Amino acid sequence: MGYINKNDSEYWNDYWSQGHKTSFGGTFINGYEGIIKNIWEDYFDSLRDNSQVLDLCTGNASLLRLAQNSQHRIRGISFTGVDYAQIDTTDGFGGQAGINLIFGINIEKLPFENKIFNYVISNFGIEYSDLSQSVAEASRVLLSGGELQFVCHCHDSILIKSNRHELEMLIQMFCPSDVLDNLTELIDALTDREVNNPQKSAEQIMKFQEACKIAERVRLELNESITYMADTFKKPFQESDFIGFLRYLLNSQCEDKQQALSLFKADLHSHKARLTAMINSALTKEQLATLKNLLKKNQLSKLSVNDVVNEDGKIACRISAVKE
């Protein structure tokens, strides 16, 4: 990612540390696929030998891994990937010849000298930054005649529309007295019932009976909440596997139910923050027009802005330019 606030940065640190190859979680589980993969493979095929390439917001370096697969066609090319998140790549990819990964880097203030890269690229990354600064930095480090290519989120893409619907679901889940509150209250009641069973005293009998009443009431409320979520957010709710987690949580083999629920809620909260950042970063038509002006202002010409479309619809916008 580019420069994001501290809390968001921590969410992305956790995300990349889980081994995700792209910023979409399960959407491109094996790295970028389909038309996105084709766009970049074609681009890497066009790179001049002995070039220096900078990948902004590299994440787990999926784009550079894709580029490496083209190395039998391109020789002597060095790739540098930077990201604001602190990512621990344990597979040794960053130590390979021609690959340099640098983390904790704000792309709005790159730690490189002027005019040293032949190419600056970004795949679903630079739009998270302040473009007035990151575009200026991209231009600064580009050699004259150097090229940039960005594939960015756009507000009307099917990816953003799908993620927006999922975000609406998560917001609903976190609403007071909704599904997560219901589930929390149910687990608390079940825990109280377990603590006070066997019933050895009058006080324990009373607490046990009260916990049973609360558990039954909340169970009915939870069922109503789940039915509403499943009807309103059909696809994202199914893909969230909330029901699968619920079965696990209520299984006797789950010993610390409160801890398991706490971890689940924390993961959902992080996912909600990442979706919010993604949707807020998606470029509108007005922002694309502003971006074109920024590119021109920073001595970048031969501008090209095109929609990236597959059989399902628009999934991104592709921006390219050449340094004067």
Tab-separated table of C-alpha atoms in Angstrom:
chain	number	residue	atom	x	y	z
A	1	MET	CA	0.000	0.000	0.000
A	2	GLY	CA	0.966	3.636	-0.171
A	3	TYR	CA	0.808	5.837	2.895
A	4	ILE	CA	-2.093	4.969	5.187
A	5	ASN	CA	-2.776	5.750	8.825
A	6	LYS	CA	-1.247	3.650	11.587
A	7	ASN	CA	-4.328	1.552	12.328
A	8	ASP	CA	-4.942	0.757	8.655
A	9	SER	CA	-1.270	-0.100	8.253
A	10	GLU	CA	-1.556	-2.653	11.052
A	11	TYR	CA	-4.594	-4.204	9.360
A	12	TRP	CA	-2.579	-4.623	6.150
A	13	ASN	CA	0.451	-5.943	8.072
A	14	ASP	CA	-1.752	-8.670	9.550
A	15	TYR	CA	-3.343	-9.352	6.178
A	16	TRP	CA	-0.115	-9.852	4.233
A	17	SER	CA	1.369	-11.902	7.091
A	18	GLN	CA	-1.443	-14.428	6.567
A	19	GLY	CA	0.099	-15.222	3.186
A	20	HIS	CA	-2.399	-13.542	0.882
A	21	LYS	CA	-0.893	-13.086	-2.569
A	22	THR	CA	-3.137	-10.198	-3.613
A	23	SER	CA	-5.199	-7.488	-1.948
A	24	PHE	CA	-8.412	-9.432	-2.631
A	25	GLY	CA	-8.044	-12.332	-0.230
A	26	GLY	CA	-9.738	-15.297	-1.879
A	27	THR	CA	-10.670	-13.472	-5.089
A	28	PHE	CA	-7.298	-14.245	-6.708
A	29	ILE	CA	-6.154	-16.988	-4.363
A	30	ASN	CA	-3.166	-18.074	-6.477
A	31	GLY	CA	-2.053	-14.582	-7.436
A	32	TYR	CA	-3.481	-12.410	-10.193
A	33	GLU	CA	-5.426	-14.313	-12.816
A	34	GLY	CA	-7.363	-13.784	-16.022
A	35	ILE	CA	-7.173	-10.430	-17.765
A	36	ILE	CA	-5.136	-8.805	-14.972
A	37	LYS	CA	-2.493	-11.488	-15.340
A	38	ASN	CA	-2.567	-11.168	-19.129
A	39	ILE	CA	-2.129	-7.385	-19.004
A	40	TRP	CA	0.968	-7.647	-16.876
A	41	GLU	CA	2.476	-10.606	-18.721
A	42	ASP	CA	2.183	-8.653	-21.966
A	43	TYR	CA	3.707	-5.619	-20.270
A	44	PHE	CA	6.636	-7.586	-18.876
A	45	ASP	CA	7.235	-9.085	-22.316
A	46	SER	CA	7.694	-5.539	-23.633
A	47	LEU	CA	10.316	-4.484	-21.065
A	48	ARG	CA	13.699	-3.552	-22.420
A	49	ASP	CA	16.647	-5.668	-21.320
A	50	ASN	CA	18.857	-4.369	-18.496
A	51	SER	CA	16.107	-2.103	-17.154
A	52	GLN	CA	15.293	-1.015	-13.612
A	53	VAL	CA	11.648	-1.536	-12.592
A	54	LEU	CA	9.971	-0.088	-9.489
A	55	ASP	CA	6.756	-1.683	-8.203
A	56	LEU	CA	4.800	0.639	-5.902
A	57	CYS	CA	2.664	-0.957	-3.157
A	58	THR	CA	4.071	-4.384	-3.893
A	59	GLY	CA	2.325	-6.235	-1.037
A	60	ASN	CA	3.503	-9.844	-1.092
A	61	ALA	CA	5.240	-9.113	-4.411
A	62	SER	CA	2.750	-11.032	-6.565
A	63	LEU	CA	3.394	-8.706	-9.492
A	64	LEU	CA	7.138	-9.247	-9.279
A	65	ARG	CA	6.635	-12.988	-8.977
A	66	LEU	CA	4.628	-12.832	-12.173
A	67	ALA	CA	7.411	-10.796	-13.767
A	68	GLN	CA	9.988	-13.355	-12.707
A	69	ASN	CA	8.105	-15.985	-14.685
A	70	SER	CA	8.892	-13.911	-17.785
A	71	GLN	CA	12.615	-13.838	-17.069
A	72	HIS	CA	13.333	-16.445	-19.731
A	73	ARG	CA	12.166	-13.803	-22.216
A	74	ILE	CA	13.726	-10.739	-20.574
A	75	ARG	CA	17.294	-10.546	-19.350
A	76	GLY	CA	19.223	-8.328	-17.032
A	77	ILE	CA	16.152	-6.644	-15.541
A	78	SER	CA	16.165	-5.657	-11.862
A	79	PHE	CA	12.922	-5.328	-9.914
A	80	THR	CA	12.433	-3.262	-6.771
A	81	GLY	CA	9.196	-3.574	-4.799
A	82	VAL	CA	8.200	-1.180	-2.016
A	83	ASP	CA	5.264	-1.177	0.395
A	84	TYR	CA	4.241	0.802	3.470
A	85	ALA	CA	3.235	-2.353	5.337
A	86	GLN	CA	5.861	-4.315	7.244
A	87	ILE	CA	5.796	-7.670	5.486
A	88	ASP	CA	7.825	-10.730	6.412
A	89	THR	CA	8.471	-12.685	3.222
A	90	THR	CA	9.818	-15.968	4.513
A	91	ASP	CA	10.028	-17.806	1.191
A	92	GLY	CA	13.302	-16.160	0.176
A	93	PHE	CA	11.860	-14.445	-2.891
A	94	GLY	CA	13.253	-11.050	-1.869
A	95	GLY	CA	16.748	-12.482	-1.716
A	96	GLN	CA	16.799	-13.724	-5.287
A	97	ALA	CA	19.000	-12.125	-7.912
A	98	GLY	CA	17.360	-9.114	-9.510
A	99	ILE	CA	14.712	-8.813	-6.767
A	100	ASN	CA	14.839	-6.161	-4.036
A	101	LEU	CA	11.922	-5.807	-1.598
A	102	ILE	CA	11.828	-2.833	0.774
A	103	PHE	CA	9.052	-2.451	3.347
A	104	GLY	CA	7.942	0.387	5.590
A	105	ILE	CA	8.230	2.753	2.610
A	106	ASN	CA	5.880	5.690	2.048
A	107	ILE	CA	5.497	6.006	-1.728
A	108	GLU	CA	4.714	9.693	-1.268
A	109	LYS	CA	8.363	10.107	-0.238
A	110	LEU	CA	10.464	7.502	-2.010
A	111	PRO	CA	14.015	6.845	-0.735
A	112	PHE	CA	15.561	6.857	-4.211
A	113	GLU	CA	17.634	9.302	-6.225
A	114	ASN	CA	16.216	11.139	-9.222
A	115	LYS	CA	15.937	9.424	-12.601
A	116	ILE	CA	17.066	5.880	-11.847
A	117	PHE	CA	14.135	3.694	-12.972
A	118	ASN	CA	13.080	2.837	-16.504
A	119	TYR	CA	9.627	1.719	-15.386
A	120	VAL	CA	7.328	2.496	-12.456
A	121	ILE	CA	4.362	0.178	-12.036
A	122	SER	CA	1.542	-0.401	-9.572
A	123	ASN	CA	-1.273	-2.917	-9.454
A	124	PHE	CA	-4.201	-1.892	-7.235
A	125	GLY	CA	-1.948	0.149	-4.976
A	126	ILE	CA	-1.049	3.721	-5.862
A	127	GLU	CA	-4.681	4.859	-5.624
A	128	TYR	CA	-4.507	4.314	-1.840
A	129	SER	CA	-2.020	7.181	-1.623
A	130	ASP	CA	-2.190	10.945	-2.002
A	131	LEU	CA	-1.823	10.991	-5.781
A	132	SER	CA	-0.577	14.574	-5.876
A	133	GLN	CA	2.512	13.378	-4.003
A	134	SER	CA	2.929	9.797	-5.218
A	135	VAL	CA	2.629	10.736	-8.905
A	136	ALA	CA	5.230	13.462	-8.408
A	137	GLU	CA	7.540	10.920	-6.780
A	138	ALA	CA	6.970	8.373	-9.539
A	139	SER	CA	7.908	11.000	-12.107
A	140	ARG	CA	10.943	12.104	-10.111
A	141	VAL	CA	12.508	8.645	-10.031
A	142	LEU	CA	11.721	7.896	-13.701
A	143	LEU	CA	14.376	8.373	-16.340
A	144	SER	CA	13.548	10.513	-19.345
A	145	GLY	CA	11.689	8.234	-21.728
A	146	GLY	CA	10.781	5.964	-18.837
A	147	GLU	CA	7.305	4.512	-18.637
A	148	LEU	CA	4.713	4.079	-15.934
A	149	GLN	CA	1.724	1.798	-15.818
A	150	PHE	CA	-0.902	1.684	-13.085
A	151	VAL	CA	-3.865	-0.660	-12.838
A	152	CYS	CA	-6.270	0.927	-10.368
A	153	HIS	CA	-9.590	0.370	-8.685
A	154	CYS	CA	-12.423	2.411	-10.172
A	155	HIS	CA	-15.665	3.196	-8.406
A	156	ASP	CA	-17.921	1.519	-10.983
A	157	SER	CA	-16.024	-1.763	-11.334
A	158	ILE	CA	-17.637	-5.082	-10.490
A	159	LEU	CA	-14.914	-5.676	-7.896
A	160	ILE	CA	-15.738	-2.494	-6.022
A	161	LYS	CA	-19.486	-3.071	-6.314
A	162	SER	CA	-19.074	-6.565	-4.879
A	163	ASN	CA	-16.822	-5.364	-2.071
A	164	ARG	CA	-19.175	-2.487	-1.314
A	165	HIS	CA	-22.006	-4.981	-0.795
A	166	GLU	CA	-19.786	-7.049	1.491
A	167	LEU	CA	-18.843	-3.938	3.457
A	168	GLU	CA	-22.526	-3.096	3.926
A	169	MET	CA	-22.971	-6.594	5.358
A	170	LEU	CA	-20.089	-6.159	7.809
A	171	ILE	CA	-21.389	-2.779	8.928
A	172	GLN	CA	-24.777	-4.401	9.578
A	173	MET	CA	-23.161	-7.254	11.512
A	174	PHE	CA	-21.459	-4.787	13.852
A	175	CYS	CA	-24.650	-2.797	14.495
A	176	PRO	CA	-25.898	-2.830	18.122
A	177	SER	CA	-28.273	-5.727	18.865
A	178	ASP	CA	-27.448	-7.390	15.559
A	179	VAL	CA	-25.823	-10.706	14.758
A	180	LEU	CA	-22.457	-10.186	16.507
A	181	ASP	CA	-24.041	-8.682	19.616
A	182	ASN	CA	-26.542	-11.558	19.659
A	183	LEU	CA	-23.760	-14.099	19.331
A	184	THR	CA	-21.675	-12.435	22.049
A	185	GLU	CA	-24.614	-12.450	24.452
A	186	LEU	CA	-25.337	-16.092	23.636
A	187	ILE	CA	-21.750	-17.176	24.294
A	188	ASP	CA	-21.699	-15.219	27.576
A	189	ALA	CA	-24.931	-16.939	28.647
A	190	LEU	CA	-23.621	-20.378	27.680
A	191	THR	CA	-20.412	-19.675	29.609
A	192	ASP	CA	-22.398	-18.635	32.702
A	193	ARG	CA	-24.501	-21.776	32.380
A	194	GLU	CA	-21.378	-23.925	32.191
A	195	VAL	CA	-19.728	-22.195	35.169
A	196	ASN	CA	-22.787	-22.740	37.364
A	197	ASN	CA	-23.290	-26.390	36.452
A	198	PRO	CA	-23.327	-28.634	38.469
A	199	GLN	CA	-25.667	-26.592	40.666
A	200	LYS	CA	-24.344	-26.920	44.190
A	201	SER	CA	-25.937	-23.921	45.865
A	202	ALA	CA	-29.124	-21.891	45.692
A	203	GLU	CA	-27.162	-19.047	44.114
A	204	GLN	CA	-25.744	-21.341	41.432
A	205	ILE	CA	-29.189	-22.757	40.717
A	206	MET	CA	-30.540	-19.233	40.227
A	207	LYS	CA	-27.619	-18.209	37.989
A	208	PHE	CA	-27.906	-21.412	35.972
A	209	GLN	CA	-31.624	-20.932	35.398
A	210	GLU	CA	-31.141	-17.279	34.458
A	211	ALA	CA	-28.358	-18.193	32.026
A	212	CYS	CA	-30.637	-20.789	30.402
A	213	LYS	CA	-33.396	-18.200	29.962
A	214	ILE	CA	-30.996	-15.662	28.440
A	215	ALA	CA	-29.463	-18.278	26.142
A	216	GLU	CA	-32.868	-19.308	24.802
A	217	ARG	CA	-34.003	-15.717	24.268
A	218	VAL	CA	-30.790	-14.731	22.511
A	219	ARG	CA	-30.803	-17.913	20.424
A	220	LEU	CA	-34.138	-16.867	18.937
A	221	GLU	CA	-32.866	-13.325	18.328
A	222	LEU	CA	-29.700	-14.694	16.702
A	223	ASN	CA	-31.731	-16.922	14.393
A	224	GLU	CA	-33.779	-13.907	13.305
A	225	SER	CA	-30.608	-11.874	12.692
A	226	ILE	CA	-29.030	-14.687	10.672
A	227	THR	CA	-32.164	-15.070	8.553
A	228	TYR	CA	-32.144	-11.342	7.813
A	229	MET	CA	-28.440	-11.359	6.913
A	230	ALA	CA	-28.806	-14.418	4.670
A	231	ASP	CA	-31.787	-12.893	2.843
A	232	THR	CA	-30.320	-9.386	2.503
A	233	PHE	CA	-26.679	-10.247	1.739
A	234	LYS	CA	-26.999	-13.620	0.038
A	235	LYS	CA	-23.642	-14.035	-1.708
A	236	PRO	CA	-21.301	-12.223	0.728
A	237	PHE	CA	-22.973	-13.852	3.734
A	238	GLN	CA	-22.569	-17.296	2.200
A	239	GLU	CA	-18.940	-16.601	1.278
A	240	SER	CA	-18.206	-15.327	4.793
A	241	ASP	CA	-18.926	-18.849	6.147
A	242	PHE	CA	-20.447	-17.309	9.262
A	243	ILE	CA	-22.602	-20.426	9.666
A	244	GLY	CA	-19.502	-22.616	9.559
A	245	PHE	CA	-17.885	-20.531	12.289
A	246	LEU	CA	-21.095	-20.662	14.336
A	247	ARG	CA	-21.118	-24.468	14.172
A	248	TYR	CA	-17.499	-24.545	15.286
A	249	LEU	CA	-18.146	-22.083	18.106
A	250	LEU	CA	-21.096	-24.030	19.504
A	251	ASN	CA	-19.301	-27.362	19.222
A	252	SER	CA	-18.192	-28.879	22.524
A	253	GLN	CA	-14.647	-29.208	21.146
A	254	CYS	CA	-14.322	-25.398	21.156
A	255	GLU	CA	-13.168	-25.000	24.742
A	256	ASP	CA	-12.649	-21.234	24.980
A	257	LYS	CA	-15.655	-19.900	23.109
A	258	GLN	CA	-15.211	-16.310	24.272
A	259	GLN	CA	-11.623	-16.198	23.031
A	260	ALA	CA	-12.573	-17.774	19.695
A	261	LEU	CA	-15.361	-15.235	19.221
A	262	SER	CA	-13.064	-12.368	20.171
A	263	LEU	CA	-10.530	-13.427	17.523
A	264	PHE	CA	-13.285	-13.821	14.930
A	265	LYS	CA	-14.646	-10.334	15.626
A	266	ALA	CA	-11.148	-8.836	15.464
A	267	ASP	CA	-10.586	-10.478	12.072
A	268	LEU	CA	-13.926	-9.161	10.783
A	269	HIS	CA	-13.055	-5.690	12.052
A	270	SER	CA	-9.724	-5.771	10.209
A	271	HIS	CA	-11.433	-6.996	7.053
A	272	LYS	CA	-13.989	-4.200	7.335
A	273	ALA	CA	-11.181	-1.644	7.622
A	274	ARG	CA	-9.426	-3.031	4.521
A	275	LEU	CA	-12.645	-3.019	2.501
A	276	THR	CA	-13.317	0.560	3.584
A	277	ALA	CA	-9.836	1.612	2.455
A	278	MET	CA	-10.260	-0.196	-0.870
A	279	ILE	CA	-13.633	1.373	-1.624
A	280	ASN	CA	-12.503	4.839	-0.578
A	281	SER	CA	-9.459	4.536	-2.845
A	282	ALA	CA	-11.458	3.587	-5.955
A	283	LEU	CA	-11.125	6.327	-8.559
A	284	THR	CA	-14.181	8.243	-9.730
A	285	LYS	CA	-14.432	9.869	-13.170
A	286	GLU	CA	-13.572	13.203	-11.574
A	287	GLN	CA	-10.523	11.733	-9.845
A	288	LEU	CA	-9.364	10.136	-13.084
A	289	ALA	CA	-9.591	13.536	-14.766
A	290	THR	CA	-7.567	15.034	-11.912
A	291	LEU	CA	-5.027	12.221	-12.248
A	292	LYS	CA	-4.567	12.989	-15.943
A	293	ASN	CA	-3.805	16.604	-15.061
A	294	LEU	CA	-1.360	15.476	-12.377
A	295	LEU	CA	0.478	13.307	-14.872
A	296	LYS	CA	0.780	16.192	-17.331
A	297	LYS	CA	1.890	18.542	-14.563
A	298	ASN	CA	4.693	16.122	-13.681
A	299	GLN	CA	6.172	15.895	-17.197
A	300	LEU	CA	4.350	12.690	-18.085
A	301	SER	CA	2.902	12.570	-21.582
A	302	LYS	CA	1.458	10.097	-24.101
A	303	LEU	CA	-1.294	9.453	-21.586
A	304	SER	CA	-3.563	6.468	-21.961
A	305	VAL	CA	-6.519	5.657	-19.682
A	306	ASN	CA	-8.555	2.563	-20.533
A	307	ASP	CA	-11.104	0.350	-18.824
A	308	VAL	CA	-10.052	-3.206	-18.024
A	309	VAL	CA	-12.996	-5.437	-18.884
A	310	ASN	CA	-13.572	-9.181	-18.742
A	311	GLU	CA	-16.623	-11.308	-19.509
A	312	ASP	CA	-18.281	-10.207	-16.252
A	313	GLY	CA	-17.772	-6.482	-16.757
A	314	LYS	CA	-15.390	-3.683	-15.843
A	315	ILE	CA	-12.849	-4.651	-13.207
A	316	ALA	CA	-10.296	-1.816	-13.230
A	317	CYS	CA	-8.800	1.100	-15.125
A	318	ARG	CA	-5.373	1.032	-16.744
A	319	ILE	CA	-3.248	4.179	-16.830
A	320	SER	CA	0.012	4.591	-18.718
A	321	ALA	CA	2.326	7.471	-19.565
A	322	VAL	CA	5.888	8.295	-20.635
A	323	LYS	CA	8.334	10.633	-18.878
A	324	GLU	CA	9.341	13.576	-21.069
